[in-house]
CSV table of C-alpha atoms in Angstrom, one decimal:
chain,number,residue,atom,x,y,z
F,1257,UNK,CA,15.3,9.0,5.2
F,1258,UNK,CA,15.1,6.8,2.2
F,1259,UNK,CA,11.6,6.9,1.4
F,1260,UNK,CA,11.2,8.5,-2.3
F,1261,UNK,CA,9.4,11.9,-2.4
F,1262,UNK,CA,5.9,11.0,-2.3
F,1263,UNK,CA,4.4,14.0,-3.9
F,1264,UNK,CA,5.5,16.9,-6.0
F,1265,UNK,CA,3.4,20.5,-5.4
F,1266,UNK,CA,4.2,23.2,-7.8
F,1267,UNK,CA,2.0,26.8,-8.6
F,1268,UNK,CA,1.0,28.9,-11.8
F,1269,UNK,CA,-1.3,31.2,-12.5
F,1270,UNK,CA,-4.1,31.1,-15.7
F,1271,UNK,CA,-6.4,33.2,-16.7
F,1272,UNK,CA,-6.5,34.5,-13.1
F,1273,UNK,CA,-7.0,31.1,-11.3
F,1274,UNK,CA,-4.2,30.3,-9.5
F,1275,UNK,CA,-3.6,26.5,-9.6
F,1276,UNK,CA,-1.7,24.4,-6.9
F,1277,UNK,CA,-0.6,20.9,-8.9
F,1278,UNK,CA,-0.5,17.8,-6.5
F,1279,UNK,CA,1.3,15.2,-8.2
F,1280,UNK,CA,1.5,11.9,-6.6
F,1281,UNK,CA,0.3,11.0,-2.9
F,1282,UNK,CA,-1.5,13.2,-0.7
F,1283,UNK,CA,-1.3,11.6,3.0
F,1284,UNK,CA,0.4,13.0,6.1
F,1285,UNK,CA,3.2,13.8,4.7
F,1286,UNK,CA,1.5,16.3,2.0
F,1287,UNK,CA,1.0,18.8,5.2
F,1288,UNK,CA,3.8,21.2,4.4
F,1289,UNK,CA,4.2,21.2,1.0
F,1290,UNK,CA,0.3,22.1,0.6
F,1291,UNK,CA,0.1,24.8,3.3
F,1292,UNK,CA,3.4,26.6,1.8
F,1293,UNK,CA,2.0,26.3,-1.9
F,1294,UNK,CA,-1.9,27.8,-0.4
F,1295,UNK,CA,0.1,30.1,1.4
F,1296,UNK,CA,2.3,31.4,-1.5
F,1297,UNK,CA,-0.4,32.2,-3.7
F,1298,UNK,CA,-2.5,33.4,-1.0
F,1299,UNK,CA,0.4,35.9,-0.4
F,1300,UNK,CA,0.3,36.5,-4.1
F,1301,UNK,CA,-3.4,37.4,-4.0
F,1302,UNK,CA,-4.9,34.6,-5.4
F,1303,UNK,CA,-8.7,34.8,-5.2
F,1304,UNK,CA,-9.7,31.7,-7.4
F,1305,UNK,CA,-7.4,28.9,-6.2
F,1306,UNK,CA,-7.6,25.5,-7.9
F,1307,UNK,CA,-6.1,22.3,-6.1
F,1308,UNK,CA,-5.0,20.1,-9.9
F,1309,UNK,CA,-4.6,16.3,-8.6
F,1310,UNK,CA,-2.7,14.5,-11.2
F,1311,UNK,CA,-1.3,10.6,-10.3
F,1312,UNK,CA,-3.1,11.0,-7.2
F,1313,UNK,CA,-3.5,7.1,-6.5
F,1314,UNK,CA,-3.3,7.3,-3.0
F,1315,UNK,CA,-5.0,10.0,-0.8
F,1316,UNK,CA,-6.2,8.9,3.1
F,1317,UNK,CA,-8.2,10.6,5.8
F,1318,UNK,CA,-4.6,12.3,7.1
F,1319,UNK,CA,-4.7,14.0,3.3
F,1320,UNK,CA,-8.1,14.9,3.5
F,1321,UNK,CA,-7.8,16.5,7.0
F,1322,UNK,CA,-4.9,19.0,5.6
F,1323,UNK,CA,-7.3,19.6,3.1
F,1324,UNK,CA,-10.2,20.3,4.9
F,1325,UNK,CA,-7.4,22.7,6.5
F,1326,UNK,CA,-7.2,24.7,3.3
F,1327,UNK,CA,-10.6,24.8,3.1
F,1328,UNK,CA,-11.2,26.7,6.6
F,1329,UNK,CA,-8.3,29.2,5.0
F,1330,UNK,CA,-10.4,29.5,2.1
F,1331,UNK,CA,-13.1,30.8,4.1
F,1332,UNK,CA,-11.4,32.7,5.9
F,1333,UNK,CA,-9.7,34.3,3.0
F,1334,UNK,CA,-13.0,35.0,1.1
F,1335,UNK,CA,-11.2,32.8,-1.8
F,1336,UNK,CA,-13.3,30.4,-4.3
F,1337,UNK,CA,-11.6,26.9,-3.9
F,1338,UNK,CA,-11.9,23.9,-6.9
F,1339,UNK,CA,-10.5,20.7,-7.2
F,1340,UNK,CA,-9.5,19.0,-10.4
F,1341,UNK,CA,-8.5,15.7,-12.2
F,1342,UNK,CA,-9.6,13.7,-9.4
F,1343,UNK,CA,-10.0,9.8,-9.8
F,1344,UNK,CA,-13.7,8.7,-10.1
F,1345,UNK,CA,-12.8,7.0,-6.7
F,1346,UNK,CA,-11.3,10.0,-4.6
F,1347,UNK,CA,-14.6,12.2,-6.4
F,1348,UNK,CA,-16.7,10.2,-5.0
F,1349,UNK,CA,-15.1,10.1,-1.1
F,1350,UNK,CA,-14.3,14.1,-1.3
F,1351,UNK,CA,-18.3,13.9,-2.0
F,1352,UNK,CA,-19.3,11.4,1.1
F,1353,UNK,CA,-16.9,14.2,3.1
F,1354,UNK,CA,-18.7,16.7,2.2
F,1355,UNK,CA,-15.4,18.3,0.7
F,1356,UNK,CA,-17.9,19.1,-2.5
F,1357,UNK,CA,-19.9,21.9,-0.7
F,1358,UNK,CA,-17.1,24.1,-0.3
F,1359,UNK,CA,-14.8,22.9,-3.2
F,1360,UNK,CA,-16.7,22.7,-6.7
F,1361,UNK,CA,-15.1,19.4,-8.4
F,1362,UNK,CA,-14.5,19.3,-12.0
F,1363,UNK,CA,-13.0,16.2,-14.0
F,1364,UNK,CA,-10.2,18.3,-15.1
F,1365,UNK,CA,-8.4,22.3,-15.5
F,1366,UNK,CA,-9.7,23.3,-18.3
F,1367,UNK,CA,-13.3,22.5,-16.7
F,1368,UNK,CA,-12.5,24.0,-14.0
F,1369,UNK,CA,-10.8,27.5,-15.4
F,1370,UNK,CA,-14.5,27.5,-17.4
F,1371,UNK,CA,-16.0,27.0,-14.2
F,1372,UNK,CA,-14.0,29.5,-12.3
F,1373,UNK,CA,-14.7,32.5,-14.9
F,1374,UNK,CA,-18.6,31.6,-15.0
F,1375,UNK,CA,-18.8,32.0,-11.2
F,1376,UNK,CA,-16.2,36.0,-11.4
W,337,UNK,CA,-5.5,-36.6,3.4
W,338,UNK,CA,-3.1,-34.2,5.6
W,339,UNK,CA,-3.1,-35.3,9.2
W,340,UNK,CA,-3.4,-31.5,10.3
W,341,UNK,CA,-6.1,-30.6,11.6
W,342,UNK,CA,-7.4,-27.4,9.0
W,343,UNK,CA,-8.3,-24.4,10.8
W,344,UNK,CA,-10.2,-23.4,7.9
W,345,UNK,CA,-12.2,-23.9,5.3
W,346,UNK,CA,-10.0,-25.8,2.7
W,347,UNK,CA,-11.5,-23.5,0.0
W,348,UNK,CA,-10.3,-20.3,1.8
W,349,UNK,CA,-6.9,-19.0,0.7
W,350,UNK,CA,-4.8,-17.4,3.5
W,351,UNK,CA,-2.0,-14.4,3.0
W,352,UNK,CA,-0.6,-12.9,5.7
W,353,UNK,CA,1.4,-9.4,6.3
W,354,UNK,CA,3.4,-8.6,8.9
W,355,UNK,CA,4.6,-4.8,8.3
W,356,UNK,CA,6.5,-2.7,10.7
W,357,UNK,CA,4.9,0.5,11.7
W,358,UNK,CA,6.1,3.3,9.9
W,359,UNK,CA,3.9,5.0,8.1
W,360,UNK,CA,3.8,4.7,4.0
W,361,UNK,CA,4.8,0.8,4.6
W,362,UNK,CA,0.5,0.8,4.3
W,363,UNK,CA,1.2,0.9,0.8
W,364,UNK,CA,2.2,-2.7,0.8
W,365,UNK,CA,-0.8,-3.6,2.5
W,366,UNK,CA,-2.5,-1.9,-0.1
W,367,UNK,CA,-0.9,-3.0,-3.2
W,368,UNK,CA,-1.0,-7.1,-2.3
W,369,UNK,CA,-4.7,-6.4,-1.3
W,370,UNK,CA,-5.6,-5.0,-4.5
W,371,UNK,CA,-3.8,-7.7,-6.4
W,372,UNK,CA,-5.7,-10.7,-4.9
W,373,UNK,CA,-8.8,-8.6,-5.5
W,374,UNK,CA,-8.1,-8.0,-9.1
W,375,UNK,CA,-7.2,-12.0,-9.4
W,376,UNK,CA,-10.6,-12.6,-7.5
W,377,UNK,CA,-12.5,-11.0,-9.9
W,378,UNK,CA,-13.5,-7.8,-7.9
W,379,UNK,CA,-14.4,-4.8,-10.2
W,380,UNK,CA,-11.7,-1.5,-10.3
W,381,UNK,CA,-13.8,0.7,-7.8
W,382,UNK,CA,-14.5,-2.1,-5.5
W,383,UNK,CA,-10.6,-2.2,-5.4
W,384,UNK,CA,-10.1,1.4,-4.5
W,385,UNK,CA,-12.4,1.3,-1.4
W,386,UNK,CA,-10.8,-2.0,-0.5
W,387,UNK,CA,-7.3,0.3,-0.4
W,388,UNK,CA,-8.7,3.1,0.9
W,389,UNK,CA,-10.5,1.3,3.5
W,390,UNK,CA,-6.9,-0.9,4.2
W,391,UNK,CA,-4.7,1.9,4.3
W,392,UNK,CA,-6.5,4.0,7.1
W,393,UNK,CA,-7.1,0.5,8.9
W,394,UNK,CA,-3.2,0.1,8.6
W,395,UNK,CA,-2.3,3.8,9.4
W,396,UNK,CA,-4.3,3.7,12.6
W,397,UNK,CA,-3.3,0.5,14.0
W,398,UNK,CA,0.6,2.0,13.4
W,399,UNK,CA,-0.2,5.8,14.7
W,400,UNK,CA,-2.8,4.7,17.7
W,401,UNK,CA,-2.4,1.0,18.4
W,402,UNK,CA,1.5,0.7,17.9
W,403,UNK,CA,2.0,4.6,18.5
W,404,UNK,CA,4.4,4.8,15.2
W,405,UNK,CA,7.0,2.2,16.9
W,406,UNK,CA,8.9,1.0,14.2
W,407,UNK,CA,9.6,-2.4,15.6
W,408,UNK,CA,5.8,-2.9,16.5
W,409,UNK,CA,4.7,-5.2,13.8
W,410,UNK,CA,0.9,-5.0,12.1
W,411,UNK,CA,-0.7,-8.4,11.0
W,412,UNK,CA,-3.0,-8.2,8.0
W,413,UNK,CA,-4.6,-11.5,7.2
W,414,UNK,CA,-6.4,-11.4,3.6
W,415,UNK,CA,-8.4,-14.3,3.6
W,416,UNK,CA,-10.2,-15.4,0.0
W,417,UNK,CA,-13.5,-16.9,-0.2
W,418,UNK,CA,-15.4,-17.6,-3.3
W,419,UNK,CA,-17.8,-14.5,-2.6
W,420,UNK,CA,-15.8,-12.2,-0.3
W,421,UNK,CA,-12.5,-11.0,0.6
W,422,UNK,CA,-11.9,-10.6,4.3
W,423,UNK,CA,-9.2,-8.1,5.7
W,424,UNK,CA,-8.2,-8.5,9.2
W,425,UNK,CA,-5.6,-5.3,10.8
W,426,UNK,CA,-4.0,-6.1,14.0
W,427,UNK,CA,-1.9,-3.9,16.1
W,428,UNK,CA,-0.1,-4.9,19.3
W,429,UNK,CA,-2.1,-3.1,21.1
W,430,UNK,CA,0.1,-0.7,23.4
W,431,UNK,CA,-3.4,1.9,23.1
W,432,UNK,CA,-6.5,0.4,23.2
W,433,UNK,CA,-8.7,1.7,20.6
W,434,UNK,CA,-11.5,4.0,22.3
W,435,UNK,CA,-14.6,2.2,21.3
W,436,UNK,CA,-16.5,5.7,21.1
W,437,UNK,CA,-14.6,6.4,17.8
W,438,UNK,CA,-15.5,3.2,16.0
W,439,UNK,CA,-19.2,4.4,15.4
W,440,UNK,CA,-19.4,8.3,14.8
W,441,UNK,CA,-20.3,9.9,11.4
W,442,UNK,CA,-17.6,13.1,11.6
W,443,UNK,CA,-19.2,16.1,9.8
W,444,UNK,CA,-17.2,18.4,7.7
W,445,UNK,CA,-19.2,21.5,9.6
W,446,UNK,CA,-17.9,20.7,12.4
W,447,UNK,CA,-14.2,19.9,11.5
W,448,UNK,CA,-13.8,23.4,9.8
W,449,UNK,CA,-14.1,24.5,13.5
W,450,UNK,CA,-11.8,22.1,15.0
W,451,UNK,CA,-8.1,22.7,15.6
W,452,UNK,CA,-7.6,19.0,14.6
W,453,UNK,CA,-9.4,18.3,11.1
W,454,UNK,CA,-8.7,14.3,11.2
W,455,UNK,CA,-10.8,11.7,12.9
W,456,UNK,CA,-11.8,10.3,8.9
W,457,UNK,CA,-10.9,7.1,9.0
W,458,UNK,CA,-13.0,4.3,11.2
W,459,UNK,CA,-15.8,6.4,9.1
W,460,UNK,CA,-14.5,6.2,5.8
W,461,UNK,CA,-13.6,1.7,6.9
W,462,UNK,CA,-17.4,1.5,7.8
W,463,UNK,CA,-18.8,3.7,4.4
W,464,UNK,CA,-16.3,1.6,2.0
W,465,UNK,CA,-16.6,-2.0,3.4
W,466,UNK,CA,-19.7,-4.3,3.7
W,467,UNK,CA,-19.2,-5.5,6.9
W,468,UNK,CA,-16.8,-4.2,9.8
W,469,UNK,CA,-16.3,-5.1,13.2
W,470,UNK,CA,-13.9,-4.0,15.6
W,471,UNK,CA,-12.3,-6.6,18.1
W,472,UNK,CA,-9.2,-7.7,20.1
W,473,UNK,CA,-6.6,-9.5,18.6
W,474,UNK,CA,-5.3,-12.7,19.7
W,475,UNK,CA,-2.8,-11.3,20.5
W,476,UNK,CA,-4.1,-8.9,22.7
W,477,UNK,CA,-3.5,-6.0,20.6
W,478,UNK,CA,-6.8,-3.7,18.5
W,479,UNK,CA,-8.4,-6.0,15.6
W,480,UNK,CA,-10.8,-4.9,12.6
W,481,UNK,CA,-12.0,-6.8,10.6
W,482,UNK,CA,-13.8,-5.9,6.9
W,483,UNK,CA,-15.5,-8.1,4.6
W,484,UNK,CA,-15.9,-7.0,1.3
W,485,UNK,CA,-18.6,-9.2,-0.9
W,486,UNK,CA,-17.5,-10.1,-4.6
W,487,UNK,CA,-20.7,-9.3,-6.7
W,488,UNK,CA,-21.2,-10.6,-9.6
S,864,UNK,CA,23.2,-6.3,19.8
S,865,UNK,CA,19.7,-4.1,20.1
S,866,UNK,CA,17.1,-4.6,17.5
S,867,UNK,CA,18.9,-2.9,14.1
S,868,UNK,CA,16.8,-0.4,11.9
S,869,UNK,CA,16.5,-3.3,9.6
S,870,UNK,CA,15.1,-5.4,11.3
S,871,UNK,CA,12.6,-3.1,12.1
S,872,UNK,CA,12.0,-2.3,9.0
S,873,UNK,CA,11.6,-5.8,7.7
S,874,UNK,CA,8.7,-7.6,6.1
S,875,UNK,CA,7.2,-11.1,6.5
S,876,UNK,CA,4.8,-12.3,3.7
S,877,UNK,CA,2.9,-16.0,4.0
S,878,UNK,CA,1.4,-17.3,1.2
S,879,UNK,CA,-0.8,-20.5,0.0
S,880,UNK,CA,1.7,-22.8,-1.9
S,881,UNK,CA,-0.1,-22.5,-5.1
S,882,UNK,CA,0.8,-21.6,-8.4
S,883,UNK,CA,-0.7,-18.2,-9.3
S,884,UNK,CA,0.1,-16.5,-5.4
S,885,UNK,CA,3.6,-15.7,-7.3
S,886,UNK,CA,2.0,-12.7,-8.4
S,887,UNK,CA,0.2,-11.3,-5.7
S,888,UNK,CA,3.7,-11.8,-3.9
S,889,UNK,CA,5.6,-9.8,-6.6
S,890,UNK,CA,2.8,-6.5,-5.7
S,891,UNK,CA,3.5,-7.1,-2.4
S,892,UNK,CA,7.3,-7.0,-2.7
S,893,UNK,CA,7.4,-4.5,-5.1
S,894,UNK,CA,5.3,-2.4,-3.2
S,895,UNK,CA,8.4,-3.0,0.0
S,896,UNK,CA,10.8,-2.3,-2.6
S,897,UNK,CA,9.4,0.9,-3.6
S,898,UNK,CA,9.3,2.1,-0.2
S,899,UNK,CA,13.0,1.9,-0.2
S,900,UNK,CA,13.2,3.8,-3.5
S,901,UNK,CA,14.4,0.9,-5.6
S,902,UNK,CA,14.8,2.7,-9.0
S,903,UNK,CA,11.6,1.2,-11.3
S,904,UNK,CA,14.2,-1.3,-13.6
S,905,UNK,CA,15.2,-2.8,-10.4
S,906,UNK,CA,12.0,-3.1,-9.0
S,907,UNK,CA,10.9,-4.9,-12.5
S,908,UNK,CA,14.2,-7.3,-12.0
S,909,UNK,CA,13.4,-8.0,-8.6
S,910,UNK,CA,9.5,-9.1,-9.2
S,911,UNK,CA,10.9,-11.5,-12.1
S,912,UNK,CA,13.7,-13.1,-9.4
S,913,UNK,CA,10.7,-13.3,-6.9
S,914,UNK,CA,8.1,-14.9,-8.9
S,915,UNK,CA,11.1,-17.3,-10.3
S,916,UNK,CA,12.2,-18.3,-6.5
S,917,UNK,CA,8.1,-18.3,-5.4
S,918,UNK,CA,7.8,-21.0,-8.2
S,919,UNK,CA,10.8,-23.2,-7.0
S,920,UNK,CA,9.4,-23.1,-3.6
S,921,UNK,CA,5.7,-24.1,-5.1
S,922,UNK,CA,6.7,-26.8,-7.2
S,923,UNK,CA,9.8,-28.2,-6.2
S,924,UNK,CA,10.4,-27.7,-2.5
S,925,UNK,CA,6.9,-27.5,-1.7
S,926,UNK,CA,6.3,-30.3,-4.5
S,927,UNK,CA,2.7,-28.5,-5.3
S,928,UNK,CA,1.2,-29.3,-2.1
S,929,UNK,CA,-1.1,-26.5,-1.5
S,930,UNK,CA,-1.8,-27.4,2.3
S,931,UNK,CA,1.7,-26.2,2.5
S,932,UNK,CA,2.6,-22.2,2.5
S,933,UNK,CA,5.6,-19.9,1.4
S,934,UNK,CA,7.2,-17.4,3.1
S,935,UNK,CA,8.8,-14.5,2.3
S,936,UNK,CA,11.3,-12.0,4.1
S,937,UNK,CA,12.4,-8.8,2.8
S,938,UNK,CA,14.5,-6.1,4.7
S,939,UNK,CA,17.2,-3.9,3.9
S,940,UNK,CA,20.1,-4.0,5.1
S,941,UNK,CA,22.4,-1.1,4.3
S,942,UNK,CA,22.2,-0.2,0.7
S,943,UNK,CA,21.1,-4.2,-0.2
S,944,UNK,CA,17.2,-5.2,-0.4
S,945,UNK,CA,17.7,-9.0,1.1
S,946,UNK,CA,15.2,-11.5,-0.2
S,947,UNK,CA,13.8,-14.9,1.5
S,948,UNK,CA,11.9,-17.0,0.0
S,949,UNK,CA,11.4,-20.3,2.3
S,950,UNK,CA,9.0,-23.5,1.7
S,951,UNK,CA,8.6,-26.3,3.9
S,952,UNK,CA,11.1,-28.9,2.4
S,953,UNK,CA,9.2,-31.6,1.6
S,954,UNK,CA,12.0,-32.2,-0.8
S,955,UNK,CA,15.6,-30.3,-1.1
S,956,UNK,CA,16.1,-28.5,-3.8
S,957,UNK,CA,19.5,-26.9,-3.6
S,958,UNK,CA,21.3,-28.0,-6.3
S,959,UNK,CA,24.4,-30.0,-6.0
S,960,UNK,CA,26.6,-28.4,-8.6
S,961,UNK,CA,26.5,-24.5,-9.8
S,962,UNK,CA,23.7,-23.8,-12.2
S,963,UNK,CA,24.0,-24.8,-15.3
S,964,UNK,CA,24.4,-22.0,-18.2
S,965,UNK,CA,21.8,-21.8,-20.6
S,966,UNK,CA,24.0,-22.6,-23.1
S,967,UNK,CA,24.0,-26.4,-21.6
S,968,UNK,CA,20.5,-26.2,-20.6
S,969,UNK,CA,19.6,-25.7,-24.6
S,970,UNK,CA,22.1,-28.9,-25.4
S,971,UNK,CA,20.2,-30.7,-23.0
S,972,UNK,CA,22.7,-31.2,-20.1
S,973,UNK,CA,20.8,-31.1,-17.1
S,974,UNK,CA,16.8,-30.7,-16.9
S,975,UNK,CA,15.4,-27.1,-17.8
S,976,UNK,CA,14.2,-26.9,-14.1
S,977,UNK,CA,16.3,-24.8,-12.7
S,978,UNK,CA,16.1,-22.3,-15.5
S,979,UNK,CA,14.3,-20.0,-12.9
S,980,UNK,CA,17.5,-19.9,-10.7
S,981,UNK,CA,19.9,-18.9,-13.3
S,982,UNK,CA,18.0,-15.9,-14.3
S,983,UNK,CA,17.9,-15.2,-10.5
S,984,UNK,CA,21.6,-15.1,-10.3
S,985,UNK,CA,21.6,-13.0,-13.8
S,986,UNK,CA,19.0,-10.8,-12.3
S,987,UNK,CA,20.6,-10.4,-8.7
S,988,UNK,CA,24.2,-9.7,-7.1
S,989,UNK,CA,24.1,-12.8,-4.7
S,990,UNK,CA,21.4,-15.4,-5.1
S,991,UNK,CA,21.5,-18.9,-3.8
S,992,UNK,CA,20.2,-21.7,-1.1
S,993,UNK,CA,21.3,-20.5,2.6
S,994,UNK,CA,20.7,-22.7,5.7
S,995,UNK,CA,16.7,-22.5,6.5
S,996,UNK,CA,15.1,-23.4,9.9
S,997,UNK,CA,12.7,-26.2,10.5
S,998,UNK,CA,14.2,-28.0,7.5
S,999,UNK,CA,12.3,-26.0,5.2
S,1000,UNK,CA,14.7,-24.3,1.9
S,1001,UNK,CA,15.7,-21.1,2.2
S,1002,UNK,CA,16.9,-19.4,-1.2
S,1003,UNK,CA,18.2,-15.8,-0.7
S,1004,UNK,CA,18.8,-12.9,-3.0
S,1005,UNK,CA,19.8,-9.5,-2.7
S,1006,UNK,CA,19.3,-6.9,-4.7
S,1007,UNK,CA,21.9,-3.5,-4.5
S,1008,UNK,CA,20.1,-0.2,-4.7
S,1009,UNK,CA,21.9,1.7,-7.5
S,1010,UNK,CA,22.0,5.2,-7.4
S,1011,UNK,CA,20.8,7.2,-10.8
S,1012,UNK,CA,24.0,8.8,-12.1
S,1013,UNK,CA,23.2,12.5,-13.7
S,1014,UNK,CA,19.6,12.2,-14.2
S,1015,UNK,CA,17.8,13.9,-11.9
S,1016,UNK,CA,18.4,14.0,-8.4
């Protein structure tokens, strides 16, 4: 397959929070990489997990559904879910979702690790 | 004066796509539409629901229309007007679209209970676009059509 | 011969012949090229020897009719990104002889037009005017994706 690797997903942990980075695309292809990086910190015992967009130009409803996927886990899991450094634009269609009820959305990490420890 | 007949009005300025259907070729749909909006004039936001809208009109005419066959071609016409941009998607049509799922509102409730979380799309075309409309294609194939109005 | 991956995977762009469309053609190619992992100073090379060919079909094949269109064909064909750029002919504009240098250009040998096409062939491995259908010109370029040595993947 030639097409270039669309999006990057790495973890580390801060101040308790442990934060899944999504750099680049998030669309069908995101499926795996984002259920083995909510799965290894779930393993780890991550209670606070924070989903840190960076470059994220391009989400679509096929992105959206795998996280709407990690949301149900969330739930499940009794975990506290935020997202972070979201465009303006992809705020504003997590929020017509209705992804913002069960993810809090800050403009960036350190907002959200603030956030995070308010709410511990 | 041109002895063709125009087929349009002569103001109207006509670019036309023809992608294969493989998914992430949406991109290119995405990319030329957002760089005849940003010559029109439209403002950056306006521009990102224009590609958002585009790209899940492009996905689902390759996944449902052209069931991900590589060598099923989608059309996307952009058509320029002095106030609005229209975006016409056409599959070829091997799976008529199910016209049921061109008007719901999906709600998040009820996708946390669902095996299968997508079904975002149409929704997301009608909340980003001014006007949408879904038809048949010429060609016989699905058709949507979205009009985005240039505000000044 | 069944339908190759290639051409499946193959583009078609049409666009108004107008000056200005160049650019939205460049997004549109670059965004095909991207697709096919075209490291980014390729990409930039290619967008310049788009535009350049988009302009020759504009103005000189074209002769800045804007009833008339351009077309565009991309695919890839092994390793090679093959580039069409076609205009309805309403005059020919394959040159006769093989473009000048800029070295004559600057001493005035020949007119500057065809500036565009030597820093095609400068920016491309094999650029030039093949036989078009309908009478219209066809100039074709390819670009070869080259493969980062050491850095990275």
């Amino acid at each position: 397959m030639m097409l270039e690797d669309e999006l990057t997903v790495s973890t580390r942990e801060r101040d308790g929070v442990a934060i899944i980075d999504l750099v680049g695309d998030v669309t069908t292809f995101a499926e795996e990489k984002i259920n083995t990086a909510y799965r290894e910190v779930t393993n780890n015992g991550a209670r606070f997990v924070l989903l840190n967009f960076r470059q994220n130009d391009y989400i679509n409803s096929a992105g959206i559904a795998i996280l709407i996927g990690i949301v149900t886990e969330v739930n499940r899991n009794s975990q506290r879910l935020a997202v972070s450094g979201l465009s303006q634009h992809f705020q504003k269609i997590f929020r017509m979702v209705g992804l913002a009820q069960y993810a809090e959305i800050y403009q960036d990490e350190e907002e959200a690790i603030v956030g995070f420890k308010r709410v511990a | 004066m041109s002895d063709e007949t125009p087929q349009h009005d002569p103001l109207e300025k006509v670019i036309e796509l023809r992608l294969p259907s493989k998914l992430g070729y949406e991109r290119v749909a995405m990319d030329t539409a957002s760089s005849l909006a940003r010559r029109m004039g439209f403002a950056a936001d306006r521009i990102e629901s224009l590609k958002t809208a585009i790209s899940e009109a492009v996905t689902n005419a390759m996944e449902h229309g052209n069931q991900q066959d590589a060598a099923m071609k989608v059309v996307v016409l952009l058509t320029a007007r002095e106030d609005e941009l229209i975006v016409s998607v056409a599959d070829q049509g091997r799976k008529p679209l199910d016209q049921d799922c061109t008007t719901g509102s999906p709600k998040i409730e009820d996708a946390l209970e669902r095996d299968d979380k997508g079904g975002w799309g149409i929704w997301l075309i009608r909340e980003l676009m001014d006007e949408v409309e879904f038809t048949t294609a010429p060609s016989g194939g699905n058709q949507v059509r979205m009009v985005i109005h240039l505000e000044q | 011969m069944s339908s190759p991956a290639y051409i499946q995977t193959g583009m078609e762009l049409s666009l108004p012949s107008e000056l200005g469309f160049e650019v939205i053609a460049r997004d549109a190619v670059a965004a095909f090229a991207r697709r096919l992992c075209l490291p980014a100073d390729q990409i930039e090379d290619l967008k310049t020897a788009l535009s350049e060919a988009c302009i020759n079909a504009i103005e000189h094949g074209n002769s800045l009719n804007p009833d008339l269109r351009v077309q565009i064909y991309c695919r890839f064909e092994g390793e090679r990104l093959i580039v069409e750029v076609i205009d309805e002919g309403v005059s020919p504009v394959a040159p006769k002889n093989a473009p000048l240098n800029v070295v004559d250009k600057i001493a005035g040998l020949g007119s500057l037009r065809g500036m565009g096409l030597m820093l095609i062939s400068q920016l491309c491995d094999e650029a030039g005017f093949v036989a078009g259908k309908d009478g219209g010109n066809c100039f074709r370029f390819t670009v070869s994706r080259r493969h980062a040595n050491g850095v990275g993947y």
